[in-house]
Tab-separated table of C-alpha atoms in Angstrom:
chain	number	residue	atom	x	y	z
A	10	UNK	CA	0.000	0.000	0.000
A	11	UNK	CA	1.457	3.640	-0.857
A	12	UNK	CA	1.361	5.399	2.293
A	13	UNK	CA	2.838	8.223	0.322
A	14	UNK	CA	0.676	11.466	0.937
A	15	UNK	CA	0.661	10.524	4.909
A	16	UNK	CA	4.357	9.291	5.157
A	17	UNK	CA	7.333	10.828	3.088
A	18	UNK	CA	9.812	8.279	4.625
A	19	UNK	CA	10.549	10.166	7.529
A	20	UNK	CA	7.825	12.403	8.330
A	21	UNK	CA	4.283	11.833	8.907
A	22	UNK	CA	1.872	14.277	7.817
A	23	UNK	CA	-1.948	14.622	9.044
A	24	UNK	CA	-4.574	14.051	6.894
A	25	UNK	CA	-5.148	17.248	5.431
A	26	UNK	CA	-9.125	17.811	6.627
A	27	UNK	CA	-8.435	16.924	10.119
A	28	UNK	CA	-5.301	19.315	10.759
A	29	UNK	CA	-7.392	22.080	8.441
A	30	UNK	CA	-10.504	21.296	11.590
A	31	UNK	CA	-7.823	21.153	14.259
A	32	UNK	CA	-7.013	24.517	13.205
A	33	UNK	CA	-10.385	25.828	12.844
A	34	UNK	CA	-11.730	24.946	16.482
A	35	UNK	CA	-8.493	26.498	17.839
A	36	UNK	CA	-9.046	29.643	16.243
A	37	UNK	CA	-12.580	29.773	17.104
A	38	UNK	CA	-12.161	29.071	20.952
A	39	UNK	CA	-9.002	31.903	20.791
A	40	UNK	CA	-6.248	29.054	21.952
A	41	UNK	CA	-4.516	29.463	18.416
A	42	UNK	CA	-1.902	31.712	20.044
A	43	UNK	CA	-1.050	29.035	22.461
A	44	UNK	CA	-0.920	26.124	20.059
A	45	UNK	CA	1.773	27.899	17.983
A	46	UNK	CA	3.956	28.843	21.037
A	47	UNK	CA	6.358	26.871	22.633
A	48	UNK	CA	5.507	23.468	24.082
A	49	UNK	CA	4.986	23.143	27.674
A	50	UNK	CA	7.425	20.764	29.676
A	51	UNK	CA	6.236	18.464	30.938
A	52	UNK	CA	3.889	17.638	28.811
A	53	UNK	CA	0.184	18.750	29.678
A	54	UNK	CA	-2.156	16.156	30.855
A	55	UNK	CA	-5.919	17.397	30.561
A	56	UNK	CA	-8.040	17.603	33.396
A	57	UNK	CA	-11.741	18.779	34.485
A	58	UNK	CA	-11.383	22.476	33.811
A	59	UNK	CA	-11.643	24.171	30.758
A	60	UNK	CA	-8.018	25.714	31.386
A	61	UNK	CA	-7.035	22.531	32.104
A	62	UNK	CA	-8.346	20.794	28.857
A	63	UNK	CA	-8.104	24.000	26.765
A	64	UNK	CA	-3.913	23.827	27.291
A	65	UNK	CA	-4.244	20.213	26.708
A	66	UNK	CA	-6.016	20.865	23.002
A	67	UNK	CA	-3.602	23.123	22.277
A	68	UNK	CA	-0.841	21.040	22.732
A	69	UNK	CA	-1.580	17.472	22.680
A	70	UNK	CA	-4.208	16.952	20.032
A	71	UNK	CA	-1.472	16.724	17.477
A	72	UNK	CA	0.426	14.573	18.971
A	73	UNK	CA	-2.066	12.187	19.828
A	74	UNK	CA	-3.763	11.996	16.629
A	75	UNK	CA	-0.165	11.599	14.840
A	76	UNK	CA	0.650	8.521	17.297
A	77	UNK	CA	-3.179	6.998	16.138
A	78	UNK	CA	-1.613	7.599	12.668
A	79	UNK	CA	1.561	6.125	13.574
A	80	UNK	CA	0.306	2.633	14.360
A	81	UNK	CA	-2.489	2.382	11.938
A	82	UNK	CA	0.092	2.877	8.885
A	83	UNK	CA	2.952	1.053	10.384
A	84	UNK	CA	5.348	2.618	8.066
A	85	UNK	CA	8.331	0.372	9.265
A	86	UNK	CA	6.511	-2.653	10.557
A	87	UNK	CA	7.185	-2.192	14.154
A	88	UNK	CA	3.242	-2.496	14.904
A	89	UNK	CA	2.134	-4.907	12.530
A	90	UNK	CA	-0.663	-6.794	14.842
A	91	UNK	CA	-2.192	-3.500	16.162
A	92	UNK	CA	-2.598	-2.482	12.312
A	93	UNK	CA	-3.712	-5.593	11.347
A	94	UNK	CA	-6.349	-5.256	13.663
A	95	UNK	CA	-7.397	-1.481	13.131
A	96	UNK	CA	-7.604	-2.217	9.007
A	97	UNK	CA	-9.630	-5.527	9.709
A	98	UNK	CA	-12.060	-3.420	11.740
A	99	UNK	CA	-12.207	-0.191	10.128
A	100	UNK	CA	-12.393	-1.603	6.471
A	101	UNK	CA	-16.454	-1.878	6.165
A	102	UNK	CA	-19.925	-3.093	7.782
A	103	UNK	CA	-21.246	-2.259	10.563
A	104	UNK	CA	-18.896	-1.015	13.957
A	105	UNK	CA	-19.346	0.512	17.324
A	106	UNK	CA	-15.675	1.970	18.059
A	107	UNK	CA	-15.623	2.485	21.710
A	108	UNK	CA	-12.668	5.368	22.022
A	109	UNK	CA	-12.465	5.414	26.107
A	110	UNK	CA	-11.214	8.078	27.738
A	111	UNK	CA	-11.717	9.443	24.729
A	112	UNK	CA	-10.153	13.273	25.287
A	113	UNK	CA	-11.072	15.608	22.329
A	114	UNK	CA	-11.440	12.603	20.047
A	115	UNK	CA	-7.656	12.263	18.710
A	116	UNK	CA	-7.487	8.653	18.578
A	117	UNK	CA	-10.524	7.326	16.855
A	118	UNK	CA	-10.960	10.798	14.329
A	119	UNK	CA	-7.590	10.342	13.188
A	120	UNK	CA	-7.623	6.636	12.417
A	121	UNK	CA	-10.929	7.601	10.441
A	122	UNK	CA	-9.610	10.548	8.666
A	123	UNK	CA	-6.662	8.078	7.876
A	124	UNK	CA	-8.921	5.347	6.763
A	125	UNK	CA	-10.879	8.293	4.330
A	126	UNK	CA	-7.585	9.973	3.201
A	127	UNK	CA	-6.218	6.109	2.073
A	128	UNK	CA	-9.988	5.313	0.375
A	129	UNK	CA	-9.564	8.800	-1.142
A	130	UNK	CA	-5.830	7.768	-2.680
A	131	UNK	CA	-7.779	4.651	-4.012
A	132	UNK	CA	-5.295	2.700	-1.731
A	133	UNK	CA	-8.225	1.167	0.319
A	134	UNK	CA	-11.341	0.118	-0.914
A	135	UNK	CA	-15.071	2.183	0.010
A	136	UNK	CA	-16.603	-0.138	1.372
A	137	UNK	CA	-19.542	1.228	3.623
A	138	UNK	CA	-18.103	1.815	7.042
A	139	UNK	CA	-21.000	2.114	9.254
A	140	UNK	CA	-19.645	3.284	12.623
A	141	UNK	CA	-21.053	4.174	15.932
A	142	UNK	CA	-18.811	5.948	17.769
A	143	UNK	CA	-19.399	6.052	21.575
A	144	UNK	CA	-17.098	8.022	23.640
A	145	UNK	CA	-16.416	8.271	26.776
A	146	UNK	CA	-14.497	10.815	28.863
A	147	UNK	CA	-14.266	12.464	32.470
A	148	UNK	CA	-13.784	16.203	30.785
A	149	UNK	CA	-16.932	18.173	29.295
A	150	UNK	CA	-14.928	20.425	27.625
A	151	UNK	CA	-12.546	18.153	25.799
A	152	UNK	CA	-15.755	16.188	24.750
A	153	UNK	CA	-17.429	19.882	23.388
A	154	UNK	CA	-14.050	19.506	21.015
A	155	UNK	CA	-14.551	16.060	20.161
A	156	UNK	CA	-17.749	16.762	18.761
A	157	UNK	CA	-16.741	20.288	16.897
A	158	UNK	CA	-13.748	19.075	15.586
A	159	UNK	CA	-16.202	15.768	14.276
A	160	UNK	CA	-18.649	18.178	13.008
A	161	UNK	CA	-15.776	19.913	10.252
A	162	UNK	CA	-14.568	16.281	9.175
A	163	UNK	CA	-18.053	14.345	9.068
A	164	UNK	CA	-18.394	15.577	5.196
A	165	UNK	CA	-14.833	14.493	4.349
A	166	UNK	CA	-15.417	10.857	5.696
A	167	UNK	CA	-19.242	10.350	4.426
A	168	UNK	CA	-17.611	11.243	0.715
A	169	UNK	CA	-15.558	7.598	1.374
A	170	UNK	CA	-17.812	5.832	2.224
A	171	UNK	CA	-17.730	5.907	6.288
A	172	UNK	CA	-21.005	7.563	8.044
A	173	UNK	CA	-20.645	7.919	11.844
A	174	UNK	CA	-22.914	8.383	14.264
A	175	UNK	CA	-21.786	9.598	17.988
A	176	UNK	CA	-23.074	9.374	21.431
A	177	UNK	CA	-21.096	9.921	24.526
A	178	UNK	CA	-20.532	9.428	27.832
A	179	UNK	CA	-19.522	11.792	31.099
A	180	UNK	CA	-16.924	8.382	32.007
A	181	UNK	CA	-15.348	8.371	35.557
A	182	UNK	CA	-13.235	4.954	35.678
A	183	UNK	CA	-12.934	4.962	39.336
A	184	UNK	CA	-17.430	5.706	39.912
A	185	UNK	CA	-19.110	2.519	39.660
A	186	UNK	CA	-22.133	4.072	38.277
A	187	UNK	CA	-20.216	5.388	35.750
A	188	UNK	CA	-19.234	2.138	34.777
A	189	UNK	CA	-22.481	0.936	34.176
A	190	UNK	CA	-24.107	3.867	32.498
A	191	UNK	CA	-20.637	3.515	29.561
A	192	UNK	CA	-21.273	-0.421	29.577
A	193	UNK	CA	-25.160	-0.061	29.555
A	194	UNK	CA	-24.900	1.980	26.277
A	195	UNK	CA	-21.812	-0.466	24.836
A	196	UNK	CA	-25.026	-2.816	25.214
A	197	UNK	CA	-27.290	-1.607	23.902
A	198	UNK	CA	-25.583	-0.450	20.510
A	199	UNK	CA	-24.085	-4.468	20.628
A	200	UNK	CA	-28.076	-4.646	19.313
A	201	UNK	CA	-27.590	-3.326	16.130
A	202	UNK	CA	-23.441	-3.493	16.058
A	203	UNK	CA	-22.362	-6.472	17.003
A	204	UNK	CA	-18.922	-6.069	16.068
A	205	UNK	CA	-16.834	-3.522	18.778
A	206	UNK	CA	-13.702	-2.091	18.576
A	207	UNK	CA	-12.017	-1.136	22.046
A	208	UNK	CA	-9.514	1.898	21.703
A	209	UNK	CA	-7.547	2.814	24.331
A	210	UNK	CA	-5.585	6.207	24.590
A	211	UNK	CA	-3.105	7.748	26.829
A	212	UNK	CA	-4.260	6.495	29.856
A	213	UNK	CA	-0.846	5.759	31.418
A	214	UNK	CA	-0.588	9.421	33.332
A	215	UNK	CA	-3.678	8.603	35.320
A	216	UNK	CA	-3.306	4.935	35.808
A	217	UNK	CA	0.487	4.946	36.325
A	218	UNK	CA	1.778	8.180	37.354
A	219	UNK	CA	-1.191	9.243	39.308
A	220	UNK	CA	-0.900	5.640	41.024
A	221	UNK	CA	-4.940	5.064	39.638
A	222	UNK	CA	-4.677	1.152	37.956
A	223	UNK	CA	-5.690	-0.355	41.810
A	224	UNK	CA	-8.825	1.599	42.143
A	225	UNK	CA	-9.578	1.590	38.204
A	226	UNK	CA	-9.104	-2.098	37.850
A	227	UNK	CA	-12.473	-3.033	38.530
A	228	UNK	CA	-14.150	-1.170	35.828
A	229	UNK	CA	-11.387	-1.808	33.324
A	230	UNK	CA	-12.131	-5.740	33.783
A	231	UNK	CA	-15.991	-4.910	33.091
A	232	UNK	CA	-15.280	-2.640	30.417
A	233	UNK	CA	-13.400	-5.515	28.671
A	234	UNK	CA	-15.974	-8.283	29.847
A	235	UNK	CA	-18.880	-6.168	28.021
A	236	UNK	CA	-16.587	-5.246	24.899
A	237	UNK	CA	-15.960	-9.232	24.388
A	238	UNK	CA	-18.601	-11.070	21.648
A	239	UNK	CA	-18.425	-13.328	18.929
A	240	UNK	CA	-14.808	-11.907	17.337
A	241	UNK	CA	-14.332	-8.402	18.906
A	242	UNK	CA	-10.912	-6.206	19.193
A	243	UNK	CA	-9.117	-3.851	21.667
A	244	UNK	CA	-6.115	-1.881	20.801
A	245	UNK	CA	-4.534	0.015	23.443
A	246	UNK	CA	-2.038	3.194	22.502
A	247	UNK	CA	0.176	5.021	24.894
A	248	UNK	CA	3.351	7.079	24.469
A	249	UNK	CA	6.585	4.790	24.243
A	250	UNK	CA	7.588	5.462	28.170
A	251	UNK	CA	9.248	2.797	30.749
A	252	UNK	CA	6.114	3.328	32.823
A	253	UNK	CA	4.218	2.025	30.228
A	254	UNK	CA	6.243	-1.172	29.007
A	255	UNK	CA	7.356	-2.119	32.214
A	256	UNK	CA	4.404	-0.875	34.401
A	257	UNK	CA	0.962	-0.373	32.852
A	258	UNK	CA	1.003	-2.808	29.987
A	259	UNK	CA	2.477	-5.727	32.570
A	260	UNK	CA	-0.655	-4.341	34.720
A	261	UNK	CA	-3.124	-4.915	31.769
A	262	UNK	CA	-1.354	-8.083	30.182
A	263	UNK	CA	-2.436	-9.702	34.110
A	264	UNK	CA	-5.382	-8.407	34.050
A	265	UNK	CA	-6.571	-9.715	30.521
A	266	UNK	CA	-4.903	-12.859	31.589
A	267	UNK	CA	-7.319	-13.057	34.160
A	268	UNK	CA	-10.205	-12.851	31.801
A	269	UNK	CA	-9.414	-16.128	29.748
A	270	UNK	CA	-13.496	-16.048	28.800
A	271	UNK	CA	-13.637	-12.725	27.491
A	272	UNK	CA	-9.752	-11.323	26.580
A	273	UNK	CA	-6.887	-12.829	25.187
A	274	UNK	CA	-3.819	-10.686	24.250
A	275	UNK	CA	-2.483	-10.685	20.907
A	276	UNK	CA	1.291	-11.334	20.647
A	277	UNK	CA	3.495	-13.054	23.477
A	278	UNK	CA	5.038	-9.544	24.526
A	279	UNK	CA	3.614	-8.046	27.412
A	280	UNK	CA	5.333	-4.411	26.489
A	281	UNK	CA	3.804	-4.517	23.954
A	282	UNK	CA	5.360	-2.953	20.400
A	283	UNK	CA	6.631	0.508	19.953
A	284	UNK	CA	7.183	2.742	17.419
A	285	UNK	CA	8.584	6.464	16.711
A	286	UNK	CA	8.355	9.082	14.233
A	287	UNK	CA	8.530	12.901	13.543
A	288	UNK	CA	5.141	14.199	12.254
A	289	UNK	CA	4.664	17.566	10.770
A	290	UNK	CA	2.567	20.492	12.715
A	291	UNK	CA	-0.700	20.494	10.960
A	292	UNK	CA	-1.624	24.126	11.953
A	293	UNK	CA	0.619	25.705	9.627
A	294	UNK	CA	3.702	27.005	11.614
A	295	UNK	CA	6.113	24.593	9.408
A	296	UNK	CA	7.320	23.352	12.550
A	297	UNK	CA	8.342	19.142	13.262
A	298	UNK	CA	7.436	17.318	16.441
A	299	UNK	CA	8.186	13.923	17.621
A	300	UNK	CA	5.639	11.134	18.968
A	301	UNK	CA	5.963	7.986	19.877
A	302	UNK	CA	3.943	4.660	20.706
A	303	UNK	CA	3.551	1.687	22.209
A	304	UNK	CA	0.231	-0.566	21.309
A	305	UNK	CA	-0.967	-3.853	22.585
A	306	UNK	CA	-3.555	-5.292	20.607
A	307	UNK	CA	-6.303	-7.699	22.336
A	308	UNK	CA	-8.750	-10.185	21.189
A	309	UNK	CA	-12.326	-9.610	22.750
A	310	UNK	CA	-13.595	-12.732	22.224
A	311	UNK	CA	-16.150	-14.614	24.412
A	312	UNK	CA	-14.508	-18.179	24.942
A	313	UNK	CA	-18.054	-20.018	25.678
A	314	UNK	CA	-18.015	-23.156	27.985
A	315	UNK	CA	-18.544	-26.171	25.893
A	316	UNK	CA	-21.429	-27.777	28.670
């Protein structure tokens, strides 16, 4: 496949509608200013407020949606199974994409904008992609994003072929009724799309460094349980950091262990596989930034007793 417009051999661009939205929702909400300055250090997180998520926008949405982009093309085969898993799902019929905590929507818009920039190159075939996309996610604001930023691109995807329909979710990991209400609606949409496909995004500063993964366990493992059906998929994607190969993803490879009837991982490495790349700013300031990622791809698959 020629990966050509989105990957120059050393630099990967942003599909062209999404970075052209990412800059429109900046402008409007006056944080424009602030995306082309210099980067904070560290990194910014997100949070409840609106300055919180607002700084987080500005920038981290880039870099997020370039790491989606990242594993989904695979450009040097370093994360063949978590591709092979996001082109099996996102090539046609009918999908709920569960993007959980979902933040302004990097992940799952920019492996759709990806899928419609490759249909639109002719390099994947338009097959109708009929998705429902629920997210779920802590922060109001970053969800008001989500769904502006979805708004510009929704023309750009339905011209190739992929019509999506969202619905989300105020999602608090560690509030049991929380849990329920995200799993309830997972349920429900199971009635009319069967097939689910987990994502997973930068989760690690919550679970890891804010010492979360204890308390959040619980509705993790039900998350996963009501994900699972006939042939479902997970893909988790973090930033390539030690507290991610050698803490979280050992924390999730036990815990999908543990679920034998619902979640088997895919590969034998429990770090997972990582990747790198510079991607260009897609807001114009001709700038290059690096991102990096680490995926581990799961099975959801229900493993029925045979009695």
């Amino acid at each position: 496949m020629d990966i050509a417009k989105l990957w120059d051999g050393s630099h990967l661009t942003l599909p062209k509608r999404l970075g052209d939205a990412y800059r429109s929702v900046l402008d409007e909400n006056g944080l424009l200013p602030e995306a082309i300055g210099p980067r904070p250090s560290p990194p910014p997180v997100g949070g409840l407020t609106q300055e919180q998520t607002d700084i987080h926008f500005a920038h981290a949405f880039d870099g997020s949606a370039a790491r989606a982009e990242l594993v989904l093309l695979n450009p040097n085969g370093e994360t063949e199974s978590a591709a092979t898993v996001l082109r099996q799902f996102l090539s046609g019929g009918a999908l709920c994409l569960v993007d959980v905590p979902c933040g302004a929507g990097a992940g799952s818009l920019a492996l759709l904008s990806t899928i419609a920039e490759l249909r639109k190159q002719q390099e994947l075939p338009r097959q109708p992609l009929d998705v429902r996309l629920l997210w779920g996610e802590i922060s109001a604001p970053a969800l008001k994003y989500a769904i502006r930023i979805l708004a510009e691109i929704e023309g750009e995807l339905a011209d190739q072929g992929i019509a999506v329909v969202v619905e989300t979710s105020t999602w608090d990991v560690l509030d049991e009724v929380s849990n329920v209400e995200l799993v309830q609606k997972i349920a429900q949409t199971k009635a009319t799309h069967p097939q689910i496909l987990l994502l997973v995004c930068n989760f690690s500063g919550f679970l890891e460094r804010q010492g979360k993964w204890k308390a959040a366990a619980p509705g993790l493992k039900m998350l996963l349980q009501f994900c699972s059906g006939d042939m479902n998929a997970g893909v988790w994607l973090e930033p390539d950091q030690k507290a991610v190969s050698k803490g979280l993803f050992q924390k999730l490879g036990n815990l999908i262990g543990g679920l034998i009837a619902f979640a088997r991982q895919v590969g034998e490495d429990d770090a997972g596989d990582a990747a790198s790349a510079k991607f260009h700013c897609p807001i114009g300031t001709g700038k290059t930034h690096r991102v990096s990622a680490r995926t581990m791809p799961f099975e959801l698959a229900l493993k029925r007793s045979s009695k």
